[in-house]
Structures are given as structure tokens and as C-alpha cells.
CSV table of C-alpha atoms in Angstrom, one decimal:
chain,number,residue,atom,x,y,z
A,2,UNK,CA,32.1,161.8,79.4
A,3,UNK,CA,35.2,161.0,77.1
A,4,UNK,CA,37.5,163.9,77.4
A,5,UNK,CA,40.2,163.7,73.9
A,6,UNK,CA,43.0,166.3,74.3
A,7,UNK,CA,44.2,167.3,70.9
A,8,UNK,CA,48.4,168.5,70.8
A,9,UNK,CA,49.5,169.6,67.4
A,10,UNK,CA,52.1,172.4,66.6
A,11,UNK,CA,50.5,175.2,65.6
A,12,UNK,CA,51.4,175.2,62.0
A,13,UNK,CA,48.6,175.4,58.7
A,14,UNK,CA,48.4,172.6,57.2
A,15,UNK,CA,48.4,174.7,53.5
A,16,UNK,CA,50.0,177.0,51.6
A,17,UNK,CA,49.6,180.3,53.3
A,18,UNK,CA,48.5,179.5,56.6
A,19,UNK,CA,49.9,180.2,59.1
A,20,UNK,CA,47.9,177.4,62.1
A,21,UNK,CA,44.9,175.4,62.6
A,22,UNK,CA,42.0,177.1,61.5
A,23,UNK,CA,38.6,178.0,62.6
A,24,UNK,CA,37.1,174.8,60.2
A,25,UNK,CA,39.7,172.5,60.8
A,26,UNK,CA,39.2,172.8,64.4
A,27,UNK,CA,35.3,172.6,64.2
A,28,UNK,CA,36.2,168.5,61.9
A,29,UNK,CA,38.6,167.4,64.4
A,30,UNK,CA,36.3,167.6,67.1
A,31,UNK,CA,32.9,166.6,65.5
A,32,UNK,CA,35.3,163.6,63.9
A,33,UNK,CA,36.1,162.5,67.1
A,34,UNK,CA,33.3,163.4,69.0
A,35,UNK,CA,31.2,160.7,66.3
A,36,UNK,CA,34.5,158.1,67.3
A,37,UNK,CA,33.4,158.4,70.5
A,38,UNK,CA,29.9,157.4,69.9
A,39,UNK,CA,30.8,155.3,67.0
A,40,UNK,CA,33.0,153.3,68.9
A,41,UNK,CA,32.1,153.1,72.3
A,42,UNK,CA,28.5,154.4,72.3
A,43,UNK,CA,29.6,157.2,73.5
A,44,UNK,CA,26.9,160.5,73.3
A,45,UNK,CA,27.8,163.0,72.1
A,46,UNK,CA,27.1,165.6,74.5
A,47,UNK,CA,29.4,163.7,77.0
A,48,UNK,CA,32.2,164.3,75.6
A,49,UNK,CA,34.8,167.7,75.7
A,50,UNK,CA,37.3,167.4,73.3
A,51,UNK,CA,40.6,170.3,74.3
A,52,UNK,CA,42.5,171.9,71.2
A,53,UNK,CA,46.3,172.7,72.0
A,54,UNK,CA,48.6,174.1,69.7
A,55,UNK,CA,52.6,174.3,70.4
A,56,UNK,CA,54.3,176.4,68.9
A,57,UNK,CA,57.1,174.7,67.0
A,58,UNK,CA,60.2,175.7,68.7
A,59,UNK,CA,57.8,173.8,71.9
A,60,UNK,CA,57.6,169.9,70.5
A,61,UNK,CA,60.8,167.6,70.6
A,62,UNK,CA,61.8,164.7,68.4
A,63,UNK,CA,64.7,162.9,67.2
A,64,UNK,CA,66.4,164.5,70.5
A,65,UNK,CA,65.5,168.0,68.5
A,66,UNK,CA,63.7,170.8,68.3
A,67,UNK,CA,60.4,169.7,65.2
A,68,UNK,CA,62.5,171.3,62.6
A,69,UNK,CA,65.6,171.1,62.5
A,70,UNK,CA,64.5,166.9,63.1
A,71,UNK,CA,61.7,167.4,60.4
A,72,UNK,CA,65.2,169.3,57.8
A,73,UNK,CA,67.8,166.1,58.9
A,74,UNK,CA,65.1,163.1,58.2
A,75,UNK,CA,64.3,165.3,54.1
A,76,UNK,CA,68.9,165.0,53.9
A,77,UNK,CA,69.4,161.2,55.4
A,78,UNK,CA,69.5,158.8,51.8
A,79,UNK,CA,66.6,156.7,51.6
B,229,UNK,CA,52.0,166.7,96.1
B,230,UNK,CA,49.3,167.5,94.9
B,231,UNK,CA,48.9,168.3,90.8
B,232,UNK,CA,46.1,170.1,89.7
B,233,UNK,CA,45.1,171.0,86.7
B,234,UNK,CA,42.1,174.0,85.8
B,235,UNK,CA,41.5,174.2,82.5
B,236,UNK,CA,39.4,176.4,81.3
B,237,UNK,CA,38.2,178.9,78.8
B,238,UNK,CA,39.8,182.2,77.8
B,239,UNK,CA,36.8,184.6,78.7
B,240,UNK,CA,35.1,186.4,81.9
B,241,UNK,CA,32.7,185.7,83.5
B,242,UNK,CA,31.0,188.7,84.1
B,243,UNK,CA,30.6,191.2,81.0
B,244,UNK,CA,33.4,193.6,80.2
B,245,UNK,CA,35.7,190.8,81.2
B,246,UNK,CA,37.0,188.9,77.7
B,247,UNK,CA,39.0,185.9,80.0
B,248,UNK,CA,39.6,185.3,84.1
B,249,UNK,CA,40.6,188.4,86.6
B,250,UNK,CA,44.2,187.4,88.4
B,251,UNK,CA,41.9,188.1,91.4
B,252,UNK,CA,40.3,185.4,90.5
B,253,UNK,CA,42.7,183.2,89.9
B,254,UNK,CA,43.9,183.7,93.8
B,255,UNK,CA,41.2,182.9,94.4
B,256,UNK,CA,41.3,179.3,92.6
B,257,UNK,CA,43.8,178.8,93.4
B,258,UNK,CA,43.5,178.8,96.7
B,259,UNK,CA,40.1,177.1,97.4
B,260,UNK,CA,41.0,174.4,95.1
B,261,UNK,CA,44.8,174.3,97.8
B,262,UNK,CA,42.1,174.6,101.0
B,263,UNK,CA,40.2,171.7,99.8
B,264,UNK,CA,42.7,169.1,99.2
B,265,UNK,CA,44.0,169.7,102.6
B,266,UNK,CA,41.1,169.4,104.3
B,267,UNK,CA,39.4,166.2,102.6
B,268,UNK,CA,42.8,164.1,102.7
B,269,UNK,CA,45.2,166.5,104.8
B,270,UNK,CA,47.6,167.6,101.9
B,271,UNK,CA,49.8,170.2,102.8
B,272,UNK,CA,49.4,173.5,101.6
B,273,UNK,CA,53.2,174.2,100.1
B,274,UNK,CA,52.7,170.9,98.6
B,275,UNK,CA,50.3,171.5,96.0
B,276,UNK,CA,50.4,173.0,92.4
B,277,UNK,CA,48.2,174.8,90.8
B,278,UNK,CA,48.3,175.6,86.5
B,279,UNK,CA,45.4,177.1,85.4
B,280,UNK,CA,45.2,176.4,81.6
B,281,UNK,CA,43.4,179.3,79.8
B,282,UNK,CA,42.0,177.6,76.4
B,283,UNK,CA,41.2,179.7,73.1
B,284,UNK,CA,37.3,179.4,72.9
B,285,UNK,CA,37.2,177.8,69.5
B,286,UNK,CA,39.8,175.1,70.9
B,287,UNK,CA,37.0,174.1,73.5
B,288,UNK,CA,34.6,171.1,72.3
B,289,UNK,CA,30.9,170.0,73.1
B,290,UNK,CA,28.4,167.5,71.7
B,291,UNK,CA,30.4,167.3,68.5
B,292,UNK,CA,30.6,171.4,68.4
B,293,UNK,CA,32.5,173.9,68.8
B,294,UNK,CA,32.2,175.1,72.5
B,295,UNK,CA,29.5,178.2,71.3
B,296,UNK,CA,27.8,176.6,68.5
B,297,UNK,CA,27.0,174.7,70.9
B,298,UNK,CA,25.9,176.9,73.5
B,299,UNK,CA,23.8,178.0,70.6
B,300,UNK,CA,22.6,175.6,69.5
B,301,UNK,CA,21.3,174.7,73.0
B,302,UNK,CA,20.3,178.1,74.2
B,303,UNK,CA,16.9,177.8,71.0
B,304,UNK,CA,15.8,173.8,72.6
B,305,UNK,CA,12.4,174.2,73.5
B,306,UNK,CA,12.7,172.3,77.6
C,292,UNK,CA,33.0,173.2,80.0
C,293,UNK,CA,36.0,173.1,82.8
C,294,UNK,CA,38.1,170.1,82.8
C,295,UNK,CA,39.7,169.1,87.1
C,296,UNK,CA,42.5,166.8,86.8
C,297,UNK,CA,43.4,165.8,91.0
C,298,UNK,CA,46.6,164.3,90.4
C,299,UNK,CA,47.6,163.1,94.3
C,300,UNK,CA,49.4,159.9,95.0
C,301,UNK,CA,47.4,156.6,96.0
C,302,UNK,CA,48.2,156.5,99.7
C,303,UNK,CA,45.8,156.8,102.5
C,304,UNK,CA,44.7,160.3,104.5
C,305,UNK,CA,44.7,158.6,107.6
C,306,UNK,CA,46.8,155.5,109.6
C,307,UNK,CA,44.6,152.2,108.0
C,308,UNK,CA,43.8,153.0,104.7
C,309,UNK,CA,46.0,152.5,101.7
C,310,UNK,CA,44.8,154.4,99.3
C,311,UNK,CA,41.7,157.4,99.4
C,312,UNK,CA,38.5,156.7,99.6
C,313,UNK,CA,35.1,156.6,97.8
C,314,UNK,CA,34.2,159.7,100.0
C,315,UNK,CA,37.2,161.3,100.4
C,316,UNK,CA,37.0,161.0,95.9
C,317,UNK,CA,32.9,162.1,95.7
C,318,UNK,CA,33.7,165.2,98.8
C,319,UNK,CA,36.8,166.6,95.8
C,320,UNK,CA,34.8,165.8,92.8
C,321,UNK,CA,31.5,168.4,95.5
C,322,UNK,CA,33.9,171.0,96.3
C,323,UNK,CA,36.4,172.0,93.4
C,324,UNK,CA,32.8,171.9,91.1
C,325,UNK,CA,30.7,174.6,93.9
C,326,UNK,CA,34.8,176.5,93.6
C,327,UNK,CA,34.6,176.4,89.6
C,328,UNK,CA,30.5,177.7,90.8
C,329,UNK,CA,31.3,180.4,93.0
C,330,UNK,CA,34.0,182.2,91.5
C,331,UNK,CA,33.2,181.6,88.2
C,332,UNK,CA,30.1,180.7,87.5
C,333,UNK,CA,29.9,177.8,85.3
C,334,UNK,CA,27.4,175.6,86.8
C,335,UNK,CA,28.1,172.4,87.8
C,336,UNK,CA,27.2,170.4,84.7
C,337,UNK,CA,29.9,171.5,82.7
C,338,UNK,CA,32.1,170.0,84.7
C,339,UNK,CA,34.5,167.1,84.9
C,340,UNK,CA,36.3,166.1,87.2
C,341,UNK,CA,39.1,163.5,86.8
C,342,UNK,CA,41.8,162.2,89.8
C,343,UNK,CA,43.9,160.7,88.9
C,344,UNK,CA,46.9,158.2,91.6
C,345,UNK,CA,49.9,157.8,91.4
C,346,UNK,CA,52.3,155.1,92.9
C,347,UNK,CA,53.9,157.0,95.1
C,348,UNK,CA,57.0,155.1,93.5
C,349,UNK,CA,56.1,156.9,89.9
C,350,UNK,CA,56.4,159.9,92.1
C,351,UNK,CA,59.2,162.2,92.0
C,352,UNK,CA,60.7,165.7,94.4
C,353,UNK,CA,63.5,166.9,95.4
C,354,UNK,CA,65.4,164.8,92.8
C,355,UNK,CA,63.9,161.6,94.9
C,356,UNK,CA,61.5,159.4,95.0
C,357,UNK,CA,58.7,161.2,97.3
C,358,UNK,CA,59.1,158.8,99.7
C,359,UNK,CA,62.8,159.3,100.0
C,360,UNK,CA,62.2,162.9,100.1
C,361,UNK,CA,60.1,163.3,102.6
C,362,UNK,CA,62.0,161.2,105.1
C,363,UNK,CA,65.3,163.1,104.1
C,364,UNK,CA,63.4,166.8,104.9
C,365,UNK,CA,62.5,164.8,108.4
C,366,UNK,CA,65.8,163.9,109.2
C,367,UNK,CA,66.9,168.1,108.9
C,368,UNK,CA,67.4,170.1,111.3
C,369,UNK,CA,64.9,173.4,112.0
D,298,UNK,CA,57.2,156.1,72.6
D,299,UNK,CA,57.6,157.9,75.5
D,300,UNK,CA,56.6,161.4,76.1
D,301,UNK,CA,57.5,164.1,78.3
D,302,UNK,CA,55.4,167.2,78.4
D,303,UNK,CA,57.5,170.0,80.6
D,304,UNK,CA,55.6,173.1,82.7
D,305,UNK,CA,57.8,175.4,83.6
D,306,UNK,CA,56.3,179.2,84.3
D,307,UNK,CA,57.2,181.9,81.2
D,308,UNK,CA,59.6,183.8,82.8
D,309,UNK,CA,63.8,184.0,82.1
D,310,UNK,CA,66.0,182.1,83.4
D,311,UNK,CA,69.1,185.2,83.3
D,312,UNK,CA,68.7,189.0,84.2
D,313,UNK,CA,67.0,190.0,80.6
D,314,UNK,CA,65.8,187.5,79.3
D,315,UNK,CA,61.4,187.0,79.9
D,316,UNK,CA,60.9,183.5,78.9
D,317,UNK,CA,62.6,180.6,77.9
D,318,UNK,CA,65.0,180.3,75.3
D,319,UNK,CA,65.2,178.8,71.8
D,320,UNK,CA,68.3,177.2,73.3
D,321,UNK,CA,67.2,176.8,76.5
D,322,UNK,CA,64.3,174.6,75.0
D,323,UNK,CA,66.3,172.6,72.7
D,324,UNK,CA,69.4,171.7,75.5
D,325,UNK,CA,66.0,170.3,77.6
D,326,UNK,CA,65.0,168.1,74.7
D,327,UNK,CA,68.3,167.4,73.8
D,328,UNK,CA,69.1,166.3,77.7
D,329,UNK,CA,65.6,164.9,78.2
D,330,UNK,CA,65.5,162.2,75.3
D,331,UNK,CA,69.1,161.8,76.1
D,332,UNK,CA,67.9,160.2,79.4
D,333,UNK,CA,65.5,158.4,77.5
D,334,UNK,CA,67.8,156.6,75.8
D,335,UNK,CA,70.2,155.9,78.6
D,336,UNK,CA,67.7,154.5,81.6
D,337,UNK,CA,65.0,152.7,78.9
D,338,UNK,CA,67.0,152.4,76.2
D,339,UNK,CA,64.4,154.1,74.2
D,340,UNK,CA,65.3,155.6,71.0
D,341,UNK,CA,65.9,159.2,70.4
D,342,UNK,CA,62.7,159.2,67.9
D,343,UNK,CA,60.6,157.5,68.9
D,344,UNK,CA,60.4,159.7,71.8
D,345,UNK,CA,58.3,163.2,71.3
D,346,UNK,CA,58.5,166.7,73.7
D,347,UNK,CA,56.5,169.0,74.6
D,348,UNK,CA,56.9,172.1,76.4
D,349,UNK,CA,53.9,174.4,77.7
D,350,UNK,CA,54.7,177.3,79.3
D,351,UNK,CA,52.3,178.9,81.7
D,352,UNK,CA,52.2,182.4,82.4
D,353,UNK,CA,53.3,183.0,86.3
D,354,UNK,CA,49.8,184.0,87.3
D,355,UNK,CA,48.1,180.6,86.4
D,356,UNK,CA,50.6,178.9,88.3
D,357,UNK,CA,49.8,179.0,92.3
D,358,UNK,CA,51.8,177.2,95.1
D,359,UNK,CA,51.2,177.2,98.6
D,360,UNK,CA,47.4,178.2,97.5
D,361,UNK,CA,48.6,181.6,96.1
D,362,UNK,CA,50.1,183.3,93.2
D,363,UNK,CA,53.7,181.6,93.1
D,364,UNK,CA,54.9,185.3,92.8
D,365,UNK,CA,53.7,186.0,96.3
D,366,UNK,CA,54.1,183.0,97.4
D,367,UNK,CA,58.2,183.3,96.6
D,368,UNK,CA,58.3,186.7,98.2
D,369,UNK,CA,56.8,185.5,101.2
D,370,UNK,CA,59.6,182.8,101.7
D,371,UNK,CA,61.8,184.9,101.1
D,372,UNK,CA,60.7,186.6,104.1
D,373,UNK,CA,60.5,184.0,106.4
D,374,UNK,CA,62.9,183.7,109.0
D,375,UNK,CA,65.7,180.7,108.5
E,201,UNK,CA,53.1,164.8,65.2
E,202,UNK,CA,50.3,165.1,67.1
E,203,UNK,CA,49.3,163.6,70.1
E,204,UNK,CA,46.2,162.4,71.6
E,205,UNK,CA,45.3,161.6,74.6
E,206,UNK,CA,41.6,160.1,75.7
E,207,UNK,CA,40.6,159.0,78.5
E,208,UNK,CA,37.3,157.6,79.5
E,209,UNK,CA,35.9,155.6,82.2
E,210,UNK,CA,36.7,152.6,82.5
E,211,UNK,CA,33.8,150.0,82.0
E,212,UNK,CA,32.5,148.2,79.2
E,213,UNK,CA,30.4,149.3,76.1
E,214,UNK,CA,28.3,146.5,76.4
E,215,UNK,CA,27.0,144.2,78.4
E,216,UNK,CA,28.7,141.6,79.1
E,217,UNK,CA,31.7,143.1,79.5
E,218,UNK,CA,33.8,145.6,82.0
E,219,UNK,CA,36.0,147.7,79.8
E,220,UNK,CA,37.0,148.8,77.0
E,221,UNK,CA,37.9,145.5,74.8
E,222,UNK,CA,41.2,145.9,72.6
E,223,UNK,CA,39.2,145.7,69.5
E,224,UNK,CA,37.7,148.9,70.5
E,225,UNK,CA,41.1,150.4,71.6
E,226,UNK,CA,42.4,149.9,68.0
E,227,UNK,CA,39.1,151.0,66.2
E,228,UNK,CA,39.7,154.1,68.4
E,229,UNK,CA,43.9,154.7,67.3
E,230,UNK,CA,43.0,153.9,63.9
E,231,UNK,CA,40.3,156.0,63.8
E,232,UNK,CA,41.4,159.0,65.3
E,233,UNK,CA,45.1,159.0,63.7
E,234,UNK,CA,42.9,159.3,60.3
E,235,UNK,CA,41.5,162.1,61.0
E,236,UNK,CA,43.9,163.9,61.9
E,237,UNK,CA,45.5,163.2,58.5
E,238,UNK,CA,42.9,163.2,56.6
E,239,UNK,CA,41.4,167.8,58.2
E,240,UNK,CA,45.3,167.9,58.7
E,241,UNK,CA,47.4,166.0,56.0
E,242,UNK,CA,49.5,164.9,59.6
E,243,UNK,CA,51.5,161.4,58.5
E,244,UNK,CA,50.2,158.3,61.0
E,245,UNK,CA,53.6,157.4,61.5
E,246,UNK,CA,53.5,160.8,63.6
E,247,UNK,CA,50.6,160.5,65.5
E,248,UNK,CA,50.9,159.7,68.7
E,249,UNK,CA,47.6,158.0,71.0
E,250,UNK,CA,47.2,157.3,74.3
E,251,UNK,CA,44.1,155.6,75.5
E,252,UNK,CA,43.2,156.5,79.3
E,253,UNK,CA,41.1,154.3,81.1
E,254,UNK,CA,39.3,156.0,84.7
E,255,UNK,CA,37.8,154.3,87.1
E,256,UNK,CA,34.1,155.3,87.8
E,257,UNK,CA,35.2,156.8,90.4
E,258,UNK,CA,37.4,158.7,89.8
E,259,UNK,CA,35.0,160.6,88.0
E,260,UNK,CA,32.9,163.5,88.6
E,261,UNK,CA,30.4,165.2,86.2
E,262,UNK,CA,27.5,168.0,88.0
E,263,UNK,CA,29.7,167.8,91.7
E,264,UNK,CA,28.7,164.8,91.5
E,265,UNK,CA,31.1,161.1,91.0
E,266,UNK,CA,29.6,160.4,87.6
E,267,UNK,CA,27.1,157.0,88.7
E,268,UNK,CA,25.4,158.8,90.5
E,269,UNK,CA,25.1,162.1,88.8
E,270,UNK,CA,24.4,159.0,86.7
E,271,UNK,CA,21.2,158.4,88.2
E,272,UNK,CA,19.4,160.8,89.2
E,273,UNK,CA,19.4,162.5,84.7
E,274,UNK,CA,17.4,159.7,84.4
E,275,UNK,CA,15.2,160.2,87.7
E,276,UNK,CA,15.0,163.6,86.0
E,277,UNK,CA,10.7,165.0,84.2
E,278,UNK,CA,11.9,165.3,80.7
F,202,UNK,CA,57.8,174.9,90.4
F,203,UNK,CA,58.6,172.5,86.9
F,204,UNK,CA,55.7,170.0,86.7
F,205,UNK,CA,57.7,167.7,84.4
F,206,UNK,CA,55.6,164.1,83.0
F,207,UNK,CA,57.2,160.6,81.5
F,208,UNK,CA,55.5,158.8,80.1
F,209,UNK,CA,55.9,155.7,78.3
F,210,UNK,CA,55.1,151.7,78.0
F,211,UNK,CA,54.9,149.4,80.5
F,212,UNK,CA,57.2,147.4,80.1
F,213,UNK,CA,60.3,145.9,80.9
F,214,UNK,CA,63.5,147.2,79.5
F,215,UNK,CA,65.9,144.3,79.8
F,216,UNK,CA,64.8,140.4,79.2
F,217,UNK,CA,63.6,139.4,82.6
F,218,UNK,CA,61.2,143.0,83.6
F,219,UNK,CA,58.0,143.3,82.8
F,220,UNK,CA,57.8,147.2,83.6
F,221,UNK,CA,60.1,150.1,84.9
F,222,UNK,CA,61.9,148.8,87.9
F,223,UNK,CA,62.1,151.3,91.4
F,224,UNK,CA,65.2,151.7,90.2
F,225,UNK,CA,65.3,152.7,86.3
F,226,UNK,CA,62.4,155.1,88.1
F,227,UNK,CA,64.7,157.2,90.6
F,228,UNK,CA,67.2,157.5,87.7
F,229,UNK,CA,64.8,159.5,85.5
F,230,UNK,CA,62.9,162.1,88.1
F,231,UNK,CA,67.1,162.8,89.6
F,232,UNK,CA,68.2,162.7,85.8
F,233,UNK,CA,65.3,165.2,85.0
F,234,UNK,CA,65.6,167.7,88.3
F,235,UNK,CA,69.3,168.0,87.4
F,236,UNK,CA,69.1,168.7,83.6
F,237,UNK,CA,65.9,171.5,84.7
F,238,UNK,CA,68.3,173.4,87.5
F,239,UNK,CA,71.4,172.4,84.4
F,240,UNK,CA,69.5,174.8,81.9
F,241,UNK,CA,67.7,177.0,83.3
F,242,UNK,CA,67.8,177.0,86.5
F,243,UNK,CA,65.8,175.4,88.9
F,244,UNK,CA,65.9,174.5,92.3
F,245,UNK,CA,65.7,170.3,93.2
F,246,UNK,CA,62.6,170.8,95.6
F,247,UNK,CA,60.5,172.8,93.5
F,248,UNK,CA,60.3,170.5,90.8
F,249,UNK,CA,57.8,167.7,90.8
F,250,UNK,CA,57.7,164.8,88.6
F,251,UNK,CA,54.8,162.2,87.0
F,252,UNK,CA,55.6,158.8,85.6
F,253,UNK,CA,53.3,157.5,83.7
F,254,UNK,CA,53.2,153.5,82.7
F,255,UNK,CA,50.6,153.0,79.9
F,256,UNK,CA,49.5,149.5,78.9
F,257,UNK,CA,50.4,148.9,76.1
F,258,UNK,CA,47.0,148.1,74.0
F,259,UNK,CA,46.7,151.2,75.1
F,260,UNK,CA,49.4,153.4,73.1
F,261,UNK,CA,48.9,153.1,69.4
F,262,UNK,CA,51.5,154.7,66.4
F,263,UNK,CA,51.1,155.0,63.4
F,264,UNK,CA,47.3,154.1,63.8
F,265,UNK,CA,48.6,151.2,64.7
F,266,UNK,CA,48.2,149.6,68.5
F,267,UNK,CA,52.4,150.1,69.0
F,268,UNK,CA,53.2,146.6,69.4
F,269,UNK,CA,51.4,145.8,66.0
F,270,UNK,CA,53.7,149.0,64.2
F,271,UNK,CA,56.8,147.8,66.0
F,272,UNK,CA,56.4,144.9,63.9
F,273,UNK,CA,54.8,146.5,60.8
F,274,UNK,CA,58.4,148.7,60.8
F,275,UNK,CA,61.2,145.5,61.7
F,276,UNK,CA,59.1,143.3,58.5
F,277,UNK,CA,59.9,146.6,56.1
F,278,UNK,CA,63.0,146.1,53.8
F,279,UNK,CA,64.9,148.3,54.6
């Protein structure tokens, strides 16, 4: 009876998309349910998956809203 | 000080509704707070309830988006 | 496909108990699953319930660890 | 690697606002990340913060939707 | 910056084990992080995974503690 | 009525400690409750805080159990 919660920012993975697509969601659901079957032998019908899309301004990393943090990281000398 | 989180798909429980109604939410809040009082003696004012409505395409069951899974279950010979 | 998460402090509801008993857990599971059936028409077999017991020193209320907060509340003139 | 989840009702903190502002979110992210550094020595870049805004009718307290509960509290003789 | 939460019952996947092994946990972490890279292009170092093991008596399904529910399902004529 | 969930690995912040101390927990509870008062004007008595300590082998980062990931990071040329 696993429960999988996937929290991601609400944004597209490719130019032109501004959120996770229905097809990508279906791939995530299929992939993680299969993983729980492969590793822990959990039947597919015993696994629930919930995808939570979080507005980008509601996500923080490095003490900053994540968009600002990413910008800062790109400016860092490597 | 219990915290109750109720995650449900965003859909109506009756034809004509497309989401959980305010009245249904009030019933869920009242019912589960009363349950915690009855079973564990938790005072009502010490219980928080959060209802999370999840878009149907963000919920997976049986390795599939849940609408597809339900369709598949209805087609199964019993 | 509801998911219910019940977070409570790990303590007994009666003198002599120091945690939630298996019987109380069964009552919580039965009660909240029934509530979701009664209010939203969710079949029992589509509801998952997870009970999370939280050590008392890990719970805060009123800016204080909850045991301290309760003590403070009892001292307040009413 | 702390994860901080802040759940608040979707409402403004001042007259004229009807939700948490981007600036308030940035202050919450900065403040709680700093706190984890100060108390537990967690580097800022190891802390994720997620702010969840919950519609007011989806939040229960005292066995009631929270707006009703607040109204009731204000009517109480003190 | 995805966060993945995997909630599973605390029990072994094979005879002789009574919980999820460290090796199975490592496989789950690797598999789901890779999935988020493959589907959403999320870099591995931006994904946090948290595995929550839940005592079997704290998990409910079908209105029953899950061990009882499983027993009942096995007795059902198919 | 904010709910704050703080998830951290179960380990000490100083040599000699192998978990978060009661005093550190009290500081976290006080600090984050005060932050919500300062930024969003939430009264202290309306804020719940839950600290979840996660076993180190149950936390993943960079596709690896976090201890392995940290070791790998320390070996990286900078």
C-alpha cells in the first residue's frame, strides 16, 4: 500500500510548456509504481501516487525564492 | 493537537457538482474532529483539519492516471 | 481514492496508556473511512489511512514545546 | 537537507491583500532557512522550503470551517 | 527541486526480512531520482527523497487495519 | 492557523550528539512560530509545529543515500 508524493515546481520541462504535461504525469505514475513493484514487490493496484505542483514563488532553496537562487548559481564562477 | 489531512480528487460526489462542496467540507471537518474527540479524547479546539483537493490527472492508481484505471476496472470481467 | 493522514502526539488517552492503542487505531481507521463514504460516497476499499505518532517533544504549539504550552495554559486565570 | 513545509490559509495579512505576497514568501523562506542554519548548522543550500496556501474553506479548527470558528471565538464572553 | 516522499509499511519484502533493507532503500532513491531526470529533466542533485516507514498497525485500508484487510481479501471467493 | 513541518535527518549538530536535542527543538519551535507572527501576523497560539526526524538511510540526495552523497561531494575537486 505505498503512497508516493511527488512535489515539483509548476513549470514546463521544455520550451513552450508552462507546466508538467498530462503525458509526463502518466510517465511519472507508471515509472514510480513499477519501481515499487520491482524493488519491494508491491502490486501496482496497491500504490497511490499524488503529484503536487507548487507555484515557483512558493518554493525556496538556498534561503531564496528558487528562481533567484538559480540565477545566482548561474552567475557563480565555476 | 491532532492534524488531519484529507486528500481527495477534485471532483463532485453527485451529478452536477464538479468539486467537493463547502457543505461537504464542513461535514468532513465536523465528523473527523468529533471522531478524534470520541476515540482519543482530543478537545475540538485542539484539532486542525486540512482538505487537499488534487486534480484528477495528478492522481495515480494501479500504475495509471486514476481515470484510466477506473475505466479499466469497469471493463474487467467479474 | 482518498488518503487520510492523522498526526497525533505519541501519548495515551487514558491513565496507564503511554501511546495510542491498536484498538483506538482501528476505531480511527474505521470511523474516518466511513465518514468519507457517508459524505463523499468514496468506497471503503479506495481509502488509505496513515496514522503518524509524533513524539511529544517534537510538537510545538504557542511557540513552545506542547507540554510546556499545556502547563502554561492550565496556570492562566480563566 | 532539511525540508520545511509551511501551510497557511490563502488570505492577506493586511487590508487590501487577499493572499500572501511574493515579498512575504521571500521573508518566510529566508527566515526559516536562516533558523535551521543558526540552530542546527544546516547550510542554506541544503534546505528546501515549500509554502502551501490552503483555501480558507478547506481549513478546519474547532470542528468548524475556520472562518466560522473565528467568528464564534470573537462572540465569546472573555 | 523535486521532493519525493515514499510511504511504505515497515515490513520485509522477502521471508526473513522484517523491514525495508538499506539496499532496497538505495534502489528506490536511485530509481525515482533517475525517473525525474528522464521525464522532467531534473538534475539528480536537485532531488530530495524521503522514505517513511509506517508501522503496520498504523496503516488502514478498506476501513480496517491493513493486516486484517489483507486477510479478508484472501478469504474472498474470486 | 499555520502548520509548520520541519523534516531533518536524525543526527546531531555537534560532536557527541546523535540526534537533535530537546533544546534545539524548542529553539526551532520558538523561532519559526515567531517568524510567522512577524511576517504574517499569525498569533503564536494559532501555529502548530511538527518536527520529523528521518533516519539517515531513509534520506536521498543526488540519486544516492545522503551519507554516500556527502562523501562524494567532499571528494570532488573544487
